[in-house]
Short mmCIF file of C-alpha atoms in Angstrom, two decimals:
data_model
loop_
_atom_site.label_atom_id
_atom_site.label_comp_id
_atom_site.label_asym_id
_atom_site.label_seq_id
_atom_site.Cartn_x
_atom_site.Cartn_y
_atom_site.Cartn_z
CA MET A 476 -29.26 7.80 148.39
CA GLN A 477 -26.79 7.23 151.24
CA TYR A 478 -23.86 7.47 148.80
CA PHE A 479 -25.41 10.58 147.27
CA VAL A 480 -25.74 12.33 150.69
CA GLN A 481 -22.20 11.22 151.56
CA GLN A 482 -20.85 12.97 148.46
CA LEU A 483 -22.93 16.09 149.31
CA ILE A 484 -21.26 16.23 152.73
CA ASN A 485 -17.79 15.72 151.12
CA GLY A 486 -18.61 18.53 148.64
CA LEU A 487 -19.79 20.84 151.41
CA THR A 488 -16.56 20.41 153.29
CA LEU A 489 -14.34 20.96 150.17
CA GLY A 490 -16.46 23.92 149.09
CA SER A 491 -16.24 25.60 152.41
CA ILE A 492 -12.37 25.67 152.09
CA TYR A 493 -12.71 27.07 148.54
CA GLY A 494 -15.18 29.66 149.76
CA LEU A 495 -12.86 30.93 152.51
CA ILE A 496 -10.10 31.40 149.95
CA ALA A 497 -12.54 32.97 147.41
CA ILE A 498 -13.55 35.73 149.87
CA GLY A 499 -10.11 37.12 149.76
CA TYR A 500 -10.11 37.34 145.99
CA THR A 501 -13.51 38.98 145.90
CA MET A 502 -12.66 41.57 148.59
CA VAL A 503 -9.47 42.72 146.85
CA TYR A 504 -11.10 42.77 143.46
CA GLY A 505 -14.12 44.67 144.77
CA ILE A 506 -12.02 47.59 146.03
CA ILE A 507 -9.14 47.98 143.49
CA GLY A 508 -10.32 45.80 140.66
CA MET A 509 -7.28 43.60 140.83
CA ILE A 510 -6.97 39.80 140.91
CA ASN A 511 -4.33 38.96 143.52
CA PHE A 512 -2.98 35.78 141.99
CA ALA A 513 -0.61 35.40 144.98
CA HIS A 514 -3.59 34.72 147.14
CA GLY A 515 -3.49 31.04 146.56
CA ASP A 516 0.18 30.94 147.76
CA ILE A 517 -0.78 32.99 150.85
CA PHE A 518 -3.15 30.10 151.58
CA MET A 519 -0.28 27.61 151.15
CA VAL A 520 2.01 29.75 153.43
CA GLY A 521 -0.82 29.66 156.04
CA ALA A 522 -0.98 25.87 155.85
CA PHE A 523 2.78 25.65 156.33
CA THR A 524 2.78 28.10 159.20
CA ALA A 525 0.06 25.92 160.88
CA LEU A 526 2.27 22.92 160.27
CA ILE A 527 5.26 24.50 161.91
CA VAL A 528 3.26 25.68 164.97
CA PHE A 529 1.75 22.17 165.30
CA LEU A 530 5.29 20.62 165.34
CA ILE A 531 6.52 23.22 167.87
CA LEU A 532 3.59 22.51 170.11
CA SER A 533 4.13 18.80 169.77
CA ALA A 534 7.77 19.15 170.69
CA LEU A 535 7.25 21.54 173.67
CA PHE A 536 4.25 19.94 175.22
CA TYR A 537 3.35 16.25 175.80
CA SER A 538 -0.33 16.76 175.12
CA VAL A 539 -2.25 19.81 173.97
CA PRO A 540 -6.10 19.84 173.60
CA VAL A 541 -7.00 19.82 169.89
CA VAL A 542 -9.22 22.92 170.26
CA ILE A 543 -6.42 24.94 171.81
CA ALA A 544 -3.84 23.66 169.27
CA LEU A 545 -6.10 24.51 166.34
CA LEU A 546 -6.76 27.98 167.79
CA ILE A 547 -3.07 28.69 168.24
CA MET A 548 -2.26 27.40 164.82
CA MET A 549 -4.99 29.63 163.24
CA ILE A 550 -3.85 32.75 165.17
CA VAL A 551 -0.16 32.44 164.30
CA ALA A 552 -0.96 31.58 160.71
CA MET A 553 -3.32 34.55 160.42
CA LEU A 554 -0.65 36.93 161.88
CA LEU A 555 2.16 35.74 159.62
CA THR A 556 0.12 35.66 156.36
CA SER A 557 -1.31 39.09 157.21
CA LEU A 558 2.26 40.31 157.45
CA TYR A 559 3.08 38.74 154.16
CA ASN A 560 0.05 40.14 152.30
CA TRP A 561 0.50 43.61 153.80
CA THR A 562 4.10 43.67 152.63
CA ILE A 563 3.23 42.43 149.13
CA GLU A 564 0.49 45.07 148.83
CA LYS A 565 2.79 47.87 149.97
CA VAL A 566 5.91 46.85 148.08
CA ALA A 567 4.64 45.20 144.86
CA TYR A 568 1.02 46.43 144.26
CA ARG A 569 0.69 49.96 145.62
CA PRO A 570 3.42 51.52 143.45
CA LEU A 571 1.64 50.06 140.31
CA ARG A 572 -1.94 51.04 141.29
CA GLY A 573 -2.14 53.90 138.81
CA SER A 574 -0.34 52.12 135.94
CA PHE A 575 -1.79 50.17 133.06
CA ARG A 576 -3.92 47.21 134.14
CA LEU A 577 -1.60 44.46 133.01
CA ALA A 578 1.29 45.56 135.32
CA PRO A 579 -0.39 44.59 138.66
CA LEU A 580 -1.57 41.27 137.11
CA ILE A 581 2.04 40.40 136.02
CA THR A 582 3.37 41.48 139.40
CA ALA A 583 0.82 39.26 141.19
CA ILE A 584 1.90 36.23 139.18
CA GLY A 585 5.53 37.13 139.95
CA MET A 586 4.71 37.24 143.75
CA SER A 587 2.95 33.91 143.47
CA ILE A 588 6.01 32.30 141.92
CA ALA A 589 8.31 33.96 144.51
CA LEU A 590 6.27 32.76 147.48
CA SER A 591 6.08 29.21 146.07
CA ASN A 592 9.76 29.02 145.46
CA PHE A 593 10.59 30.58 148.78
CA VAL A 594 8.53 27.78 150.60
CA GLN A 595 10.17 25.18 148.35
CA VAL A 596 13.68 26.35 149.28
CA THR A 597 13.02 26.72 153.02
CA GLN A 598 10.77 23.65 153.58
CA GLY A 599 11.82 21.29 150.79
CA PRO A 600 9.99 19.91 147.81
CA ARG A 601 8.45 16.90 149.56
CA ASN A 602 4.96 16.52 151.04
CA LYS A 603 4.85 17.33 154.72
CA PRO A 604 2.49 15.11 156.68
CA ILE A 605 1.23 15.38 160.23
CA PRO A 606 -0.53 12.88 162.52
CA PRO A 607 -4.32 12.98 162.48
CA MET A 608 -5.46 15.87 164.70
CA VAL A 609 -9.16 15.00 164.67
CA SER A 610 -10.18 11.43 163.99
CA LYS A 611 -13.63 11.07 165.42
CA VAL A 612 -16.26 9.90 162.94
CA TYR A 613 -20.03 9.82 163.48
CA ASP A 614 -22.16 7.20 161.68
CA ILE A 615 -25.68 8.47 160.97
CA ASN A 616 -27.80 5.85 159.20
CA GLY A 617 -24.81 4.59 157.25
CA ILE A 618 -23.55 8.11 156.37
CA SER A 619 -20.13 8.94 157.81
CA VAL A 620 -19.64 12.49 159.00
CA SER A 621 -16.28 13.29 160.61
CA LEU A 622 -15.71 15.85 163.34
CA LYS A 623 -13.22 17.75 161.19
CA GLN A 624 -15.94 18.11 158.49
CA ILE A 625 -18.25 19.67 161.04
CA ILE A 626 -15.44 21.97 162.28
CA ILE A 627 -14.74 23.20 158.72
CA VAL A 628 -18.43 23.94 157.97
CA ILE A 629 -19.01 25.77 161.29
CA VAL A 630 -15.83 27.88 161.06
CA THR A 631 -16.78 28.88 157.49
CA ALA A 632 -20.29 29.80 158.52
CA LEU A 633 -19.02 31.88 161.47
CA LEU A 634 -16.39 33.66 159.40
CA LEU A 635 -18.86 34.45 156.66
CA ALA A 636 -21.29 36.02 159.13
CA LEU A 637 -18.46 37.98 160.86
CA PHE A 638 -17.07 39.35 157.57
CA TRP A 639 -20.57 40.14 156.25
CA TYR A 640 -21.18 42.19 159.48
CA LEU A 641 -17.83 43.93 159.21
CA VAL A 642 -18.40 44.98 155.53
CA ASN A 643 -22.06 46.01 155.95
CA LYS A 644 -22.37 47.29 159.47
CA THR A 645 -19.03 48.99 160.55
CA SER A 646 -17.19 52.11 159.69
CA LEU A 647 -14.43 50.01 158.11
CA GLY A 648 -17.00 48.34 155.84
CA ARG A 649 -18.45 51.71 154.83
CA ALA A 650 -14.90 52.85 153.94
CA GLN A 651 -14.40 49.76 151.91
CA ARG A 652 -17.62 50.14 150.05
CA ALA A 653 -16.83 53.79 149.41
CA CYS A 654 -13.44 52.92 147.93
CA GLU A 655 -15.14 50.23 145.85
CA GLN A 656 -17.46 52.84 144.34
CA ASP A 657 -14.99 55.61 143.80
CA ARG A 658 -11.47 55.82 145.37
CA LYS A 659 -10.88 59.48 144.48
CA MET A 660 -14.15 60.64 145.96
CA ALA A 661 -13.62 58.54 149.02
CA ALA A 662 -10.18 60.20 149.50
CA LEU A 663 -11.86 63.66 149.17
CA LEU A 664 -14.28 62.64 151.84
CA GLY A 665 -11.51 61.91 154.29
CA ILE A 666 -11.16 58.18 153.96
CA ASP A 667 -7.58 56.89 154.07
CA VAL A 668 -7.72 54.84 150.91
CA ASP A 669 -4.20 53.31 151.28
CA ARG A 670 -5.00 52.17 154.82
CA THR A 671 -8.40 50.73 153.79
CA ILE A 672 -6.80 48.77 150.94
CA SER A 673 -4.03 47.43 153.20
CA ILE A 674 -6.63 46.32 155.83
CA THR A 675 -8.55 44.55 153.07
CA PHE A 676 -5.44 42.66 152.03
CA ILE A 677 -4.87 41.73 155.72
CA MET A 678 -8.47 40.49 156.09
CA GLY A 679 -8.13 38.38 152.95
CA ALA A 680 -4.90 36.86 154.13
CA SER A 681 -6.39 36.03 157.50
CA LEU A 682 -9.19 34.05 155.82
CA ALA A 683 -6.66 32.31 153.61
CA ALA A 684 -4.67 31.30 156.73
CA VAL A 685 -7.77 29.90 158.36
CA ALA A 686 -8.52 27.90 155.12
CA GLY A 687 -4.92 26.67 155.11
CA THR A 688 -5.16 25.50 158.68
CA LEU A 689 -8.37 23.66 157.96
CA PHE A 690 -6.86 22.16 154.82
CA LEU A 691 -3.95 20.84 156.84
CA MET A 692 -6.26 19.43 159.46
CA TYR A 693 -8.58 17.80 156.90
CA TYR A 694 -5.95 16.21 154.64
CA GLY A 695 -3.02 15.89 157.03
CA VAL A 696 -0.48 16.83 154.44
CA VAL A 697 0.74 19.96 152.60
CA ALA A 698 3.29 20.71 149.86
CA PHE A 699 4.76 23.91 148.48
CA SER A 700 2.71 23.43 145.31
CA ASP A 701 -0.61 23.27 147.08
CA GLY A 702 -1.23 26.99 146.57
CA PHE A 703 -1.83 26.87 142.82
CA VAL A 704 -4.75 24.52 142.25
CA PRO A 705 -6.86 25.55 145.28
CA GLY A 706 -6.07 29.23 144.43
CA VAL A 707 -7.31 28.83 140.87
CA LYS A 708 -10.41 26.94 142.01
CA ALA A 709 -11.16 29.62 144.64
CA PHE A 710 -10.70 32.30 141.95
CA THR A 711 -13.20 30.33 139.79
CA ALA A 712 -15.59 30.07 142.77
CA ALA A 713 -15.41 33.90 143.23
CA VAL A 714 -16.18 34.49 139.53
CA LEU A 715 -18.90 31.84 139.54
CA GLY A 716 -20.66 33.31 142.62
CA GLY A 717 -20.25 36.90 141.48
CA ILE A 718 -16.92 38.57 142.14
CA GLY A 719 -17.39 41.34 144.63
CA SER A 720 -20.10 39.51 146.62
CA LEU A 721 -19.09 37.80 149.89
CA PRO A 722 -22.00 35.34 149.94
CA GLY A 723 -21.43 34.80 146.22
CA ALA A 724 -17.81 33.77 146.98
CA VAL A 725 -18.94 31.11 149.45
CA LEU A 726 -21.77 30.00 147.14
CA GLY A 727 -19.37 29.59 144.28
CA GLY A 728 -16.95 27.65 146.50
CA LEU A 729 -19.73 25.32 147.58
CA LEU A 730 -20.79 24.79 143.98
CA ILE A 731 -17.24 23.95 142.90
CA GLY A 732 -16.97 21.60 145.80
CA PHE A 733 -20.22 19.82 144.96
CA ILE A 734 -19.37 19.53 141.28
CA GLU A 735 -15.97 18.04 142.07
CA SER A 736 -17.37 15.62 144.63
CA MET A 737 -20.26 14.39 142.43
CA TRP A 738 -18.10 14.17 139.28
CA SER A 739 -15.50 12.15 141.09
CA ALA A 740 -18.14 9.85 142.60
CA TYR A 741 -20.21 9.12 139.53
CA PHE A 742 -17.89 9.77 136.58
CA SER A 743 -14.08 9.93 136.32
CA ILE A 744 -11.93 11.57 139.06
CA ASP A 745 -9.45 12.52 136.34
CA TYR A 746 -11.76 15.03 134.73
CA LYS A 747 -13.25 16.67 137.92
CA ASP A 748 -11.35 19.88 137.19
CA VAL A 749 -12.63 20.02 133.64
CA ALA A 750 -16.18 19.62 134.94
CA ALA A 751 -15.79 22.50 137.32
CA PHE A 752 -14.41 24.87 134.78
CA SER A 753 -17.00 23.77 132.14
CA ILE A 754 -19.78 24.71 134.57
CA LEU A 755 -18.16 28.08 135.09
CA ALA A 756 -18.02 28.75 131.40
CA ILE A 757 -21.70 27.75 130.97
CA VAL A 758 -22.82 30.01 133.84
CA LEU A 759 -20.89 32.97 132.60
CA ILE A 760 -22.38 32.72 129.17
CA PHE A 761 -25.88 33.23 130.62
CA LEU A 762 -24.85 35.25 133.75
CA PRO A 763 -21.75 37.23 132.87
CA SER A 764 -21.61 38.90 136.28
CA GLY A 765 -21.97 35.56 138.16
CA ILE A 766 -24.82 34.16 140.18
CA LEU A 767 -24.99 36.83 142.92
CA GLY A 768 -22.85 39.54 141.15
CA ARG A 769 -24.16 42.86 140.14
CA PRO A 770 -23.62 44.25 136.59
CA GLU A 771 -20.68 46.65 136.56
CA VAL A 772 -21.84 50.26 136.03
CA GLU A 773 -19.35 52.34 134.04
CA LYS A 774 -18.70 55.72 135.58
CA VAL A 775 -18.75 58.63 133.16
#
């Protein structure tokens, strides 16, 4: 039982990171019906930005409290990735918004490759490690719970609550929901659709940057290729939970995290990705809109 609970905690931690990335996918898809496949690489850029900020802080100051260092890393990463995502949306996606559906998808894949290669050229192909930022571990009846796992879960819960409030209780959220239902009608009612979509991309990038910072803190290493696999799994989590639903994105992320953790613990770690995608296929056979997703209503 102790081993089982330990794997649950590990899965909760991993799933929280997937959930943060998945929210960005589900918000963009909910408004413009597009999968931003560059989102995983935005997450990777956020992790690298946090790494660079950490190295600068370590060089300039002898000792910085971990809380302050993490906060600065998150803020700078959020600002830079928001700028990246805003630029990508304005330059690469907005001109293709009214074109055939395959064009934005191909462009998104191209932006993903461009970001990955840009980081590879500027930062090098090798893994970039950092010293452990948070090393405290609590032992509870033989179950190890590290402080960094607690930080990841708390940050995920707080951000989910904040973004749920923004989407459901603010004027920006009403504008986003109006654009999700009908962009043309929203524009006729005075909503700046382009601005609303740009802000949505910025919000998604901010969450990806936080996830990247937490990923760096948890694993202590990052590489230019780290955007692809977490990005695909976060997209899987968004589809599994019900793409377009914020709680569904986090729920899907947690399920993917639990499946990976349990499969690695009790079966073969080599096939944990196969297990996660197999569960996705099974769920979508019986629930095509995902666990918390709503069936899409075709407008006539």
